[in-house]
Amino acid sequence: MRHVRGFDAARPLSIGMLIFMMLPLVFLPLASIFIFGTSSGLGNFWMALMQPEAIFALKLSVVTSFWATIFNVIFGLFAAYVLSRYNFWGRNALIVTISLPTAIPTAVAGFALLLLWGPYGTLGRFLQPHGIQIMFTAAAIILANIFVTFPLAFGVIKPVFDTMSRSLEEASATIGATRWQTFWHVTLPSLRGAIVSGALLTFARAVGEFGSTILVSGNLAGRTQTAPLYIFAKFNEGQIEAANAIAIVLALFSFLIFSVLFFARDWLDVD
């Protein structure tokens, strides 16, 4: 039932106010990246993008984010299953702990990893005599991405587990299916949308991670410098075009991921 008959003046006014508020906060900052990036011509943009260090930074971000996403989706699926199916003492504490990285500043996360895995860290000191170094390598970037994106896949998958009807699982068990067969053929297909959404969110967040990776990677160009760190380094060097080229790629990449999440939601939602 509509509250206003005829022309609703609140409708265009509300939409206009929403767009006006988003202009300085979202639209104009994003537009400035593309305006500046193409102001000198697409040739200069492409040249800046094709620099070996830029390509390496993009590849490193994609590879490290991929492995962090794989781990966190598997962990999130397992943790969501356990915490949704079983009640036990300390269950709520585990849920809070898994969700904690979303509230911890990323710089704190990187510092904590250094204290744990660094050459003089709690565990790193035992690896150092054997010539094993985790910090300031690609492995450190993966660890940082895992820590920072730890709750994302879990946070998407667990609510689906909580609301999922268990009648199909019970029916599968009555016809002799094992717990693994039930999970693989009944439960897992119902989680398709949640798994894909969780993976995309985790990957998008990991690709853009900065605060923790700058501490654990060493920010070494051509070795441990990810795309966000490349932007930071080039901006400090005064190479604005080089930094802007990678910024455009990351912005487009994020837009693509969230477009998939939005426009493919009908495919992702499985009853």
Short mmCIF file of C-alpha atoms in Angstrom, two decimals:
data_model
loop_
_atom_site.label_atom_id
_atom_site.label_comp_id
_atom_site.label_asym_id
_atom_site.label_seq_id
_atom_site.Cartn_x
_atom_site.Cartn_y
_atom_site.Cartn_z
CA MET A 1 0.00 0.00 0.00
CA ARG A 2 1.45 3.36 -1.05
CA HIS A 3 1.54 6.23 1.43
CA VAL A 4 1.33 8.90 -1.29
CA ARG A 5 -1.09 8.95 -4.20
CA GLY A 6 -0.03 10.38 -7.53
CA PHE A 7 3.42 11.91 -7.90
CA ASP A 8 5.76 10.95 -5.06
CA ALA A 9 8.17 13.88 -4.62
CA ALA A 10 10.20 11.95 -2.07
CA ARG A 11 11.31 9.44 -4.70
CA PRO A 12 13.39 11.69 -7.01
CA LEU A 13 14.52 13.75 -4.02
CA SER A 14 15.81 10.69 -2.18
CA ILE A 15 17.56 9.33 -5.26
CA GLY A 16 19.15 12.69 -5.99
CA MET A 17 20.33 13.06 -2.40
CA LEU A 18 21.83 9.57 -2.48
CA ILE A 19 23.77 10.31 -5.68
CA PHE A 20 24.84 13.73 -4.36
CA MET A 21 26.24 12.17 -1.17
CA MET A 22 28.08 9.47 -3.12
CA LEU A 23 29.71 11.93 -5.55
CA PRO A 24 32.57 13.12 -3.31
CA LEU A 25 32.80 9.84 -1.42
CA VAL A 26 32.81 7.23 -4.21
CA PHE A 27 32.12 8.44 -7.75
CA LEU A 28 34.58 11.33 -8.02
CA PRO A 29 37.55 9.55 -6.35
CA LEU A 30 37.13 6.58 -8.69
CA ALA A 31 36.59 8.83 -11.71
CA SER A 32 39.76 10.79 -10.90
CA ILE A 33 41.83 7.62 -11.25
CA PHE A 34 40.60 7.03 -14.80
CA ILE A 35 40.69 10.71 -15.79
CA PHE A 36 44.28 11.13 -14.69
CA GLY A 37 45.32 7.74 -16.08
CA THR A 38 44.11 8.58 -19.59
CA SER A 39 44.97 12.30 -19.58
CA SER A 40 48.38 11.66 -21.19
CA GLY A 41 46.98 9.22 -23.72
CA LEU A 42 46.37 5.50 -23.72
CA GLY A 43 49.87 4.91 -25.05
CA ASN A 44 51.52 6.26 -21.91
CA PHE A 45 49.06 4.34 -19.75
CA TRP A 46 49.87 1.11 -21.55
CA MET A 47 53.60 1.78 -21.34
CA ALA A 48 53.38 2.31 -17.58
CA LEU A 49 51.31 -0.85 -17.20
CA MET A 50 53.75 -2.99 -19.19
CA GLN A 51 56.77 -2.20 -17.04
CA PRO A 52 58.39 -5.45 -15.78
CA GLU A 53 58.04 -4.43 -12.14
CA ALA A 54 54.35 -3.60 -12.63
CA ILE A 55 53.62 -6.91 -14.33
CA PHE A 56 55.49 -8.79 -11.60
CA ALA A 57 53.55 -6.96 -8.86
CA LEU A 58 50.22 -7.84 -10.48
CA LYS A 59 51.20 -11.48 -10.96
CA LEU A 60 52.44 -11.77 -7.37
CA SER A 61 49.20 -10.28 -6.04
CA VAL A 62 47.10 -12.70 -8.08
CA VAL A 63 49.13 -15.79 -7.15
CA THR A 64 49.38 -15.07 -3.42
CA SER A 65 45.70 -14.09 -3.26
CA PHE A 66 44.75 -17.29 -5.08
CA TRP A 67 46.48 -19.54 -2.53
CA ALA A 68 45.12 -17.54 0.40
CA THR A 69 41.63 -17.87 -1.09
CA ILE A 70 41.96 -21.64 -1.56
CA PHE A 71 43.01 -22.10 2.07
CA ASN A 72 40.35 -19.81 3.52
CA VAL A 73 37.51 -21.31 1.47
CA ILE A 74 38.48 -24.84 2.58
CA PHE A 75 38.90 -23.71 6.17
CA GLY A 76 35.70 -21.63 6.08
CA LEU A 77 33.74 -24.60 4.72
CA PHE A 78 35.12 -26.94 7.38
CA ALA A 79 34.70 -24.44 10.23
CA ALA A 80 31.15 -23.55 9.15
CA TYR A 81 30.22 -27.25 9.03
CA VAL A 82 31.63 -27.99 12.48
CA LEU A 83 30.24 -24.87 14.17
CA SER A 84 26.80 -25.27 12.57
CA ARG A 85 26.36 -28.99 13.18
CA TYR A 86 27.80 -29.38 16.69
CA ASN A 87 27.19 -27.60 19.99
CA PHE A 88 30.09 -27.72 22.42
CA TRP A 89 31.71 -25.70 25.16
CA GLY A 90 33.71 -22.80 23.71
CA ARG A 91 31.79 -22.77 20.40
CA ASN A 92 30.90 -19.07 20.64
CA ALA A 93 34.46 -18.20 21.60
CA LEU A 94 35.70 -19.94 18.43
CA ILE A 95 33.21 -18.02 16.28
CA VAL A 96 34.36 -14.72 17.81
CA THR A 97 38.02 -15.65 17.33
CA ILE A 98 37.50 -16.55 13.67
CA SER A 99 35.74 -13.22 13.11
CA LEU A 100 38.37 -11.21 14.99
CA PRO A 101 40.68 -10.39 12.01
CA THR A 102 37.96 -8.17 10.53
CA ALA A 103 38.34 -5.82 13.52
CA ILE A 104 42.12 -5.96 13.95
CA PRO A 105 44.06 -3.24 12.07
CA THR A 106 46.00 -4.83 9.23
CA ALA A 107 49.25 -3.26 10.44
CA VAL A 108 48.75 -5.05 13.76
CA ALA A 109 48.20 -8.30 11.87
CA GLY A 110 51.47 -7.87 9.98
CA PHE A 111 53.35 -6.99 13.18
CA ALA A 112 51.91 -10.05 14.93
CA LEU A 113 53.07 -12.30 12.08
CA LEU A 114 56.54 -10.78 12.31
CA LEU A 115 56.68 -11.52 16.03
CA LEU A 116 55.65 -15.10 15.34
CA TRP A 117 57.48 -16.05 12.13
CA GLY A 118 60.27 -13.45 11.99
CA PRO A 119 63.95 -14.45 12.35
CA TYR A 120 63.75 -13.73 16.10
CA GLY A 121 60.06 -14.57 16.49
CA THR A 122 58.42 -17.14 18.70
CA LEU A 123 58.50 -19.85 16.01
CA GLY A 124 60.80 -18.24 13.46
CA ARG A 125 63.85 -18.53 15.72
CA PHE A 126 63.60 -22.32 15.49
CA LEU A 127 63.44 -22.21 11.68
CA GLN A 128 66.32 -19.79 11.20
CA PRO A 129 69.13 -22.29 12.10
CA HIS A 130 67.78 -24.63 9.40
CA GLY A 131 67.90 -21.91 6.75
CA ILE A 132 64.12 -21.60 6.60
CA GLN A 133 62.84 -18.05 6.33
CA ILE A 134 59.16 -17.27 5.96
CA MET A 135 59.11 -13.52 6.46
CA PHE A 136 60.04 -11.26 3.54
CA THR A 137 59.07 -13.94 1.02
CA ALA A 138 55.96 -14.71 -1.02
CA ALA A 139 54.97 -17.18 1.71
CA ALA A 140 54.75 -14.29 4.17
CA ILE A 141 52.37 -12.47 1.83
CA ILE A 142 50.16 -15.56 1.65
CA LEU A 143 50.16 -15.83 5.46
CA ALA A 144 49.21 -12.17 5.78
CA ASN A 145 46.42 -12.54 3.24
CA ILE A 146 45.12 -15.65 5.02
CA PHE A 147 45.05 -13.84 8.36
CA VAL A 148 43.35 -10.69 7.06
CA THR A 149 40.73 -12.52 4.96
CA PHE A 150 40.27 -15.35 7.46
CA PRO A 151 36.59 -14.69 8.31
CA LEU A 152 35.23 -13.73 4.89
CA ALA A 153 34.43 -17.13 3.39
CA PHE A 154 33.38 -18.46 6.80
CA GLY A 155 31.06 -15.49 7.29
CA VAL A 156 29.30 -16.19 3.99
CA ILE A 157 29.09 -19.98 4.27
CA LYS A 158 28.02 -20.39 7.90
CA PRO A 159 24.67 -18.53 7.62
CA VAL A 160 23.74 -20.86 4.74
CA PHE A 161 24.60 -23.87 6.89
CA ASP A 162 22.50 -22.45 9.73
CA THR A 163 19.39 -22.02 7.55
CA MET A 164 19.81 -25.16 5.45
CA SER A 165 17.13 -27.81 5.86
CA ARG A 166 18.59 -31.09 7.07
CA SER A 167 15.77 -33.19 5.62
CA LEU A 168 17.74 -34.05 2.47
CA GLU A 169 20.77 -35.04 4.51
CA GLU A 170 18.61 -37.24 6.72
CA ALA A 171 16.97 -38.81 3.66
CA SER A 172 20.39 -39.52 2.19
CA ALA A 173 21.45 -41.23 5.41
CA THR A 174 18.35 -43.44 5.43
CA ILE A 175 19.23 -44.91 2.03
CA GLY A 176 22.68 -45.90 3.22
CA ALA A 177 24.85 -42.98 2.13
CA THR A 178 27.94 -42.34 4.22
CA ARG A 179 28.52 -38.99 5.88
CA TRP A 180 31.09 -38.11 3.20
CA GLN A 181 28.76 -39.12 0.35
CA THR A 182 25.97 -37.04 1.88
CA PHE A 183 28.24 -34.04 2.22
CA TRP A 184 29.67 -34.35 -1.30
CA HIS A 185 26.44 -35.04 -3.19
CA VAL A 186 23.80 -33.29 -1.07
CA THR A 187 25.27 -30.60 1.18
CA LEU A 188 28.04 -29.22 -1.01
CA PRO A 189 25.89 -28.49 -4.10
CA SER A 190 23.55 -26.46 -1.89
CA LEU A 191 26.50 -24.33 -0.83
CA ARG A 192 27.60 -23.47 -4.38
CA GLY A 193 26.55 -19.84 -4.20
CA ALA A 194 28.01 -19.27 -0.75
CA ILE A 195 31.33 -20.86 -1.69
CA VAL A 196 31.69 -18.85 -4.90
CA SER A 197 30.66 -15.62 -3.16
CA GLY A 198 33.03 -16.26 -0.27
CA ALA A 199 35.87 -17.06 -2.64
CA LEU A 200 35.36 -13.92 -4.72
CA LEU A 201 35.13 -11.69 -1.65
CA THR A 202 38.25 -13.27 -0.16
CA PHE A 203 40.19 -12.94 -3.40
CA ALA A 204 39.16 -9.31 -3.94
CA ARG A 205 40.14 -8.42 -0.38
CA ALA A 206 43.47 -10.24 -0.59
CA VAL A 207 44.48 -8.61 -3.88
CA GLY A 208 44.07 -5.18 -2.33
CA GLU A 209 45.76 -5.93 1.00
CA PHE A 210 48.38 -3.38 2.01
CA GLY A 211 48.81 -2.83 5.75
CA SER A 212 49.99 -6.31 6.71
CA THR A 213 51.92 -7.13 3.54
CA ILE A 214 54.13 -4.05 3.71
CA LEU A 215 55.43 -5.28 7.07
CA VAL A 216 55.93 -8.97 6.29
CA SER A 217 57.06 -8.76 2.65
CA GLY A 218 59.87 -6.23 2.84
CA ASN A 219 58.41 -4.47 -0.22
CA LEU A 220 61.26 -5.58 -2.46
CA ALA A 221 60.66 -4.59 -6.10
CA GLY A 222 60.61 -7.60 -8.40
CA ARG A 223 60.64 -10.01 -5.44
CA THR A 224 58.00 -9.35 -2.79
CA GLN A 225 56.27 -6.20 -4.02
CA THR A 226 52.55 -6.71 -4.57
CA ALA A 227 50.35 -4.39 -6.64
CA PRO A 228 49.22 -2.18 -3.70
CA LEU A 229 52.83 -1.92 -2.51
CA TYR A 230 53.88 -1.01 -6.06
CA ILE A 231 51.37 1.86 -6.03
CA PHE A 232 52.72 3.05 -2.68
CA ALA A 233 56.36 2.85 -3.79
CA LYS A 234 55.83 4.62 -7.12
CA PHE A 235 53.77 7.36 -5.50
CA ASN A 236 56.58 8.01 -3.00
CA GLU A 237 59.06 8.12 -5.89
CA GLY A 238 56.93 10.70 -7.68
CA GLN A 239 56.05 8.32 -10.54
CA ILE A 240 52.35 9.07 -10.41
CA GLU A 241 51.52 7.63 -13.84
CA ALA A 242 53.09 4.28 -12.93
CA ALA A 243 51.13 4.15 -9.67
CA ASN A 244 47.92 5.23 -11.37
CA ALA A 245 48.15 2.53 -14.05
CA ILE A 246 48.11 -0.25 -11.45
CA ALA A 247 45.42 1.58 -9.48
CA ILE A 248 43.17 1.51 -12.55
CA VAL A 249 43.73 -2.23 -12.99
CA LEU A 250 42.87 -2.96 -9.36
CA ALA A 251 39.79 -0.73 -9.52
CA LEU A 252 38.54 -2.49 -12.66
CA PHE A 253 39.29 -5.85 -11.12
CA SER A 254 37.23 -5.04 -8.02
CA PHE A 255 34.40 -3.72 -10.17
CA LEU A 256 34.42 -6.94 -12.19
CA ILE A 257 34.27 -9.15 -9.10
CA PHE A 258 31.37 -7.29 -7.53
CA SER A 259 29.56 -7.17 -10.88
CA VAL A 260 29.78 -10.96 -11.01
CA LEU A 261 28.45 -11.19 -7.45
CA PHE A 262 25.54 -8.89 -8.27
CA PHE A 263 24.48 -9.99 -11.75
CA ALA A 264 25.08 -13.71 -11.16
CA ARG A 265 23.19 -13.79 -7.89
CA ASP A 266 20.33 -15.78 -9.43
CA TRP A 267 22.80 -18.48 -10.48
CA LEU A 268 24.60 -18.34 -7.15
CA ASP A 269 21.40 -18.70 -5.12
CA VAL A 270 20.52 -22.36 -4.89
CA ASP A 271 17.40 -23.55 -3.10
#
